[in-house]
PDB file of C-alpha atoms in Angstrom:
ATOM      1  CA  UNK A   1      28.109  33.375  64.673  1.00 65.00           C
ATOM      2  CA  UNK A   2      29.467  30.836  67.141  1.00 77.00           C
ATOM      3  CA  UNK A   3      30.068  27.152  66.427  1.00 81.00           C
ATOM      4  CA  UNK A   4      27.080  25.772  68.341  1.00 75.00           C
ATOM      5  CA  UNK A   5      24.649  28.136  66.571  1.00 80.00           C
ATOM      6  CA  UNK A   6      26.149  27.216  63.184  1.00 88.00           C
ATOM      7  CA  UNK A   7      25.857  23.512  63.963  1.00 81.00           C
ATOM      8  CA  UNK A   8      22.254  23.949  65.143  1.00 79.00           C
ATOM      9  CA  UNK A   9      21.462  25.765  61.891  1.00 86.00           C
ATOM     10  CA  UNK A  10      23.116  22.932  59.955  1.00 89.00           C
ATOM     11  CA  UNK A  11      20.918  20.384  61.720  1.00 82.00           C
ATOM     12  CA  UNK A  12      17.829  22.426  60.864  1.00 83.00           C
ATOM     13  CA  UNK A  13      18.884  22.653  57.208  1.00 88.00           C
ATOM     14  CA  UNK A  14      19.411  18.906  56.814  1.00 86.00           C
ATOM     15  CA  UNK A  15      16.125  18.240  58.567  1.00 81.00           C
ATOM     16  CA  UNK A  16      14.254  20.438  56.065  1.00 84.00           C
ATOM     17  CA  UNK A  17      16.150  19.773  52.823  1.00 88.00           C
ATOM     18  CA  UNK A  18      17.878  16.908  51.038  1.00 89.00           C
ATOM     19  CA  UNK A  19      21.334  18.261  50.287  1.00 92.00           C
ATOM     20  CA  UNK A  20      23.941  15.982  48.754  1.00 91.00           C
ATOM     21  CA  UNK A  21      27.160  18.024  48.781  1.00 93.00           C
ATOM     22  CA  UNK A  22      29.059  20.115  51.253  1.00 94.00           C
ATOM     23  CA  UNK A  23      28.815  23.045  48.834  1.00 94.00           C
ATOM     24  CA  UNK A  24      25.003  22.751  48.935  1.00 94.00           C
ATOM     25  CA  UNK A  25      25.124  22.716  52.745  1.00 95.00           C
ATOM     26  CA  UNK A  26      27.260  25.889  52.771  1.00 95.00           C
ATOM     27  CA  UNK A  27      24.927  27.593  50.273  1.00 95.00           C
ATOM     28  CA  UNK A  28      21.827  26.661  52.297  1.00 94.00           C
ATOM     29  CA  UNK A  29      23.380  28.016  55.504  1.00 94.00           C
ATOM     30  CA  UNK A  30      24.220  31.274  53.723  1.00 95.00           C
ATOM     31  CA  UNK A  31      20.776  31.610  52.118  1.00 95.00           C
ATOM     32  CA  UNK A  32      18.713  30.804  55.208  1.00 92.00           C
ATOM     33  CA  UNK A  33      20.789  32.114  58.075  1.00 92.00           C
ATOM     34  CA  UNK A  34      23.417  34.376  56.541  1.00 94.00           C
ATOM     35  CA  UNK A  35      26.101  31.994  57.793  1.00 93.00           C
ATOM     36  CA  UNK A  36      29.197  31.863  55.626  1.00 94.00           C
ATOM     37  CA  UNK A  37      31.625  29.000  56.083  1.00 93.00           C
ATOM     38  CA  UNK A  38      34.180  27.144  54.029  1.00 92.00           C
ATOM     39  CA  UNK A  39      34.331  23.459  53.110  1.00 91.00           C
ATOM     40  CA  UNK A  40      36.776  22.674  55.934  1.00 92.00           C
ATOM     41  CA  UNK A  41      34.436  24.110  58.546  1.00 93.00           C
ATOM     42  CA  UNK A  42      31.396  22.284  57.188  1.00 93.00           C
ATOM     43  CA  UNK A  43      33.403  19.057  57.003  1.00 91.00           C
ATOM     44  CA  UNK A  44      34.380  19.347  60.690  1.00 88.00           C
ATOM     45  CA  UNK A  45      30.773  20.137  61.629  1.00 86.00           C
ATOM     46  CA  UNK A  46      29.555  17.062  59.742  1.00 86.00           C
ATOM     47  CA  UNK A  47      32.033  14.882  61.607  1.00 82.00           C
ATOM     48  CA  UNK A  48      31.277  16.372  65.033  1.00 76.00           C
ATOM     49  CA  UNK A  49      27.513  16.085  64.532  1.00 76.00           C
ATOM     50  CA  UNK A  50      27.761  12.481  63.339  1.00 76.00           C
ATOM     51  CA  UNK A  51      26.124  13.261  60.010  1.00 82.00           C
ATOM     52  CA  UNK A  52      26.433  10.721  57.222  1.00 84.00           C
ATOM     53  CA  UNK A  53      25.541  10.510  53.570  1.00 85.00           C
ATOM     54  CA  UNK A  54      22.400   8.438  53.371  1.00 83.00           C
ATOM     55  CA  UNK A  55      21.254   6.789  50.165  1.00 81.00           C
ATOM     56  CA  UNK A  56      17.774   5.854  49.019  1.00 77.00           C
ATOM     57  CA  UNK A  57      15.890   5.612  45.728  1.00 80.00           C
ATOM     58  CA  UNK A  58      16.034   9.412  45.375  1.00 82.00           C
ATOM     59  CA  UNK A  59      19.837   9.539  45.639  1.00 85.00           C
ATOM     60  CA  UNK A  60      22.249  10.430  48.406  1.00 86.00           C
ATOM     61  CA  UNK A  61      21.988  13.241  50.916  1.00 85.00           C
ATOM     62  CA  UNK A  62      23.379  14.339  54.257  1.00 86.00           C
ATOM     63  CA  UNK A  63      21.390  13.320  57.288  1.00 80.00           C
ATOM     64  CA  UNK A  64      21.435  11.891  60.746  1.00 70.00           C
ATOM     65  CA  UNK A  65      21.027   8.163  61.151  1.00 63.00           C
ATOM     66  CA  UNK A  66      17.565   7.493  62.547  1.00 51.00           C
ATOM     67  CA  UNK A  67      15.926   4.586  64.279  1.00 43.00           C
ATOM     68  CA  UNK A  68      17.014   2.742  67.341  1.00 33.00           C
ATOM     69  CA  UNK A  69      20.718   3.192  67.811  1.00 38.00           C
ATOM     70  CA  UNK A  70      22.855   0.254  68.887  1.00 41.00           C
ATOM     71  CA  UNK A  71      25.235   0.703  71.787  1.00 46.00           C
ATOM     72  CA  UNK A  72      27.694   2.678  69.654  1.00 63.00           C
ATOM     73  CA  UNK A  73      27.454   5.018  66.696  1.00 76.00           C
ATOM     74  CA  UNK A  74      30.283   3.088  65.033  1.00 81.00           C
ATOM     75  CA  UNK A  75      28.337  -0.179  65.160  1.00 81.00           C
ATOM     76  CA  UNK A  76      25.282   1.590  63.779  1.00 81.00           C
ATOM     77  CA  UNK A  77      27.260   3.053  60.864  1.00 85.00           C
ATOM     78  CA  UNK A  78      28.859  -0.286  60.002  1.00 90.00           C
ATOM     79  CA  UNK A  79      25.512  -2.092  60.180  1.00 86.00           C
ATOM     80  CA  UNK A  80      23.937   0.424  57.787  1.00 88.00           C
ATOM     81  CA  UNK A  81      26.776   1.132  55.358  1.00 92.00           C
ATOM     82  CA  UNK A  82      28.981  -1.976  54.975  1.00 95.00           C
ATOM     83  CA  UNK A  83      28.036  -4.313  52.111  1.00 96.00           C
ATOM     84  CA  UNK A  84      30.954  -6.783  51.800  1.00 96.00           C
ATOM     85  CA  UNK A  85      34.230  -7.489  53.545  1.00 97.00           C
ATOM     86  CA  UNK A  86      37.200  -9.527  52.291  1.00 97.00           C
ATOM     87  CA  UNK A  87      40.775 -10.141  53.388  1.00 96.00           C
ATOM     88  CA  UNK A  88      43.795 -10.248  51.082  1.00 96.00           C
ATOM     89  CA  UNK A  89      46.994 -10.995  52.953  1.00 97.00           C
ATOM     90  CA  UNK A  90      47.393  -8.373  55.641  1.00 97.00           C
ATOM     91  CA  UNK A  91      44.771  -6.137  54.001  1.00 98.00           C
ATOM     92  CA  UNK A  92      41.024  -5.975  54.541  1.00 98.00           C
ATOM     93  CA  UNK A  93      38.779  -4.525  51.836  1.00 98.00           C
ATOM     94  CA  UNK A  94      35.433  -3.128  52.991  1.00 98.00           C
ATOM     95  CA  UNK A  95      32.843  -2.378  50.300  1.00 97.00           C
ATOM     96  CA  UNK A  96      30.080   0.206  50.756  1.00 94.00           C
ATOM     97  CA  UNK A  97      27.582   1.930  48.516  1.00 90.00           C
ATOM     98  CA  UNK A  98      28.804   5.022  46.663  1.00 90.00           C
ATOM     99  CA  UNK A  99      29.973   7.911  48.873  1.00 89.00           C
ATOM    100  CA  UNK A 100      29.880   5.890  52.104  1.00 91.00           C
ATOM    101  CA  UNK A 101      33.516   4.810  52.448  1.00 93.00           C
ATOM    102  CA  UNK A 102      34.638   7.855  54.472  1.00 91.00           C
ATOM    103  CA  UNK A 103      32.145   7.433  57.339  1.00 90.00           C
ATOM    104  CA  UNK A 104      32.942   3.695  57.454  1.00 93.00           C
ATOM    105  CA  UNK A 105      36.699   4.388  57.606  1.00 93.00           C
ATOM    106  CA  UNK A 106      36.130   6.953  60.347  1.00 89.00           C
ATOM    107  CA  UNK A 107      34.001   4.462  62.309  1.00 89.00           C
ATOM    108  CA  UNK A 108      36.708   1.791  61.949  1.00 92.00           C
ATOM    109  CA  UNK A 109      39.332   4.285  63.117  1.00 87.00           C
ATOM    110  CA  UNK A 110      37.224   5.152  66.187  1.00 82.00           C
ATOM    111  CA  UNK A 111      36.775   1.447  66.992  1.00 83.00           C
ATOM    112  CA  UNK A 112      40.580   1.339  67.293  1.00 81.00           C
ATOM    113  CA  UNK A 113      41.135  -2.365  66.642  1.00 85.00           C
ATOM    114  CA  UNK A 114      44.634  -3.048  68.020  1.00 84.00           C
ATOM    115  CA  UNK A 115      45.518  -5.106  64.912  1.00 89.00           C
ATOM    116  CA  UNK A 116      44.790  -2.228  62.516  1.00 92.00           C
ATOM    117  CA  UNK A 117      47.623   0.019  61.365  1.00 94.00           C
ATOM    118  CA  UNK A 118      45.355   2.407  59.430  1.00 94.00           C
ATOM    119  CA  UNK A 119      42.576   2.910  56.889  1.00 96.00           C
ATOM    120  CA  UNK A 120      42.323   4.538  53.472  1.00 97.00           C
ATOM    121  CA  UNK A 121      38.914   5.476  52.063  1.00 95.00           C
ATOM    122  CA  UNK A 122      37.901   5.894  48.468  1.00 94.00           C
ATOM    123  CA  UNK A 123      34.338   6.492  47.298  1.00 93.00           C
ATOM    124  CA  UNK A 124      32.856   3.044  47.938  1.00 95.00           C
ATOM    125  CA  UNK A 125      35.819   1.066  49.273  1.00 97.00           C
ATOM    126  CA  UNK A 126      37.874   1.187  52.452  1.00 98.00           C
ATOM    127  CA  UNK A 127      41.313  -0.402  52.558  1.00 98.00           C
ATOM    128  CA  UNK A 128      42.252  -1.478  56.078  1.00 98.00           C
ATOM    129  CA  UNK A 129      45.951  -2.207  56.684  1.00 97.00           C
ATOM    130  CA  UNK A 130      46.421  -4.875  59.349  1.00 96.00           C
ATOM    131  CA  UNK A 131      49.634  -6.034  61.064  1.00 94.00           C
ATOM    132  CA  UNK A 132      49.495  -9.667  59.791  1.00 95.00           C
ATOM    133  CA  UNK A 133      47.385 -11.901  57.542  1.00 95.00           C
ATOM    134  CA  UNK A 134      46.121 -13.900  60.531  1.00 92.00           C
ATOM    135  CA  UNK A 135      45.046 -10.730  62.260  1.00 94.00           C
ATOM    136  CA  UNK A 136      43.368  -9.555  59.039  1.00 96.00           C
ATOM    137  CA  UNK A 137      41.094 -12.607  59.124  1.00 94.00           C
ATOM    138  CA  UNK A 138      40.206 -11.737  62.714  1.00 91.00           C
ATOM    139  CA  UNK A 139      39.447  -8.110  61.739  1.00 94.00           C
ATOM    140  CA  UNK A 140      37.169  -9.362  58.931  1.00 95.00           C
ATOM    141  CA  UNK A 141      35.294 -11.563  61.414  1.00 91.00           C
ATOM    142  CA  UNK A 142      34.856  -8.624  63.811  1.00 89.00           C
ATOM    143  CA  UNK A 143      33.614  -6.274  61.075  1.00 93.00           C
ATOM    144  CA  UNK A 144      31.244  -8.965  59.769  1.00 91.00           C
ATOM    145  CA  UNK A 145      29.859  -9.475  63.282  1.00 86.00           C
ATOM    146  CA  UNK A 146      29.470  -5.745  64.019  1.00 86.00           C
ATOM    147  CA  UNK A 147      27.904  -5.023  60.614  1.00 88.00           C
ATOM    148  CA  UNK A 148      25.525  -7.991  60.881  1.00 85.00           C
ATOM    149  CA  UNK A 149      26.782  -9.582  57.675  1.00 88.00           C
ATOM    150  CA  UNK A 150      26.655 -13.258  56.831  1.00 70.00           C
ATOM    151  CA  UNK A 151      30.209 -14.615  57.252  1.00 51.00           C
ATOM    152  CA  UNK A 152      30.442 -16.948  54.232  1.00 43.00           C
ATOM    153  CA  UNK A 153      33.596 -17.794  52.247  1.00 35.00           C
ATOM    154  CA  UNK A 154      34.135 -16.485  48.712  1.00 34.00           C
ATOM    155  CA  UNK A 155      37.190 -17.247  46.543  1.00 32.00           C
ATOM    156  CA  UNK A 156      39.273 -18.024  49.611  1.00 36.00           C
ATOM    157  CA  UNK A 157      38.626 -14.644  51.200  1.00 42.00           C
ATOM    158  CA  UNK A 158      36.180 -13.686  53.887  1.00 38.00           C
ATOM    159  CA  UNK A 159      33.167 -11.930  52.487  1.00 43.00           C
ATOM    160  CA  UNK A 160      29.970 -10.652  53.932  1.00 44.00           C
ATOM    161  CA  UNK A 161      26.464 -10.743  52.621  1.00 41.00           C
ATOM    162  CA  UNK A 162      23.434  -9.026  54.075  1.00 42.00           C
ATOM    163  CA  UNK A 163      21.120 -11.459  55.738  1.00 40.00           C
ATOM    164  CA  UNK A 164      18.289 -12.099  53.318  1.00 42.00           C
ATOM    165  CA  UNK A 165      19.761  -9.640  50.824  1.00 43.00           C
ATOM    166  CA  UNK A 166      22.060  -9.297  47.857  1.00 43.00           C
ATOM    167  CA  UNK A 167      25.832  -9.379  48.059  1.00 43.00           C
ATOM    168  CA  UNK A 168      26.008  -5.756  46.902  1.00 43.00           C
ATOM    169  CA  UNK A 169      27.529  -6.462  43.449  1.00 41.00           C
TER     170      UNK A 169
END
């Protein structure tokens, strides 16, 4: 089966079922369509299709962001997934809900801020390495603005808080 057919089948699967792991996605493709693929292939498909792990009261699952999209997918991802942002010297720490750090890091990489050297994603935290401390403060301000966070100060570091919401702790 060719790539476009596999990706179309993947979109159909996530539209019909709430699947929370790449292994579940692979198993569903095999069961429904007879498509066998490995984790690397499914991971590339997820990235190319712009799928993210969404979280609600029922848990997390793979899906496509819905609703009115802002001008860029990166801005949409940051506005939905970033909870707090803080600088520490030449580092920026971006907090997300569980399992959302990788799409946020990827979005930050695609935004290609000239001050950013690179990103490292964990499960719910992204570490952004910036060229200087002054530039780190500027990166925090840009992320806060793109994500639609409140740009208040907390313990000497920039932090963000959802407008009208909790700080995410």
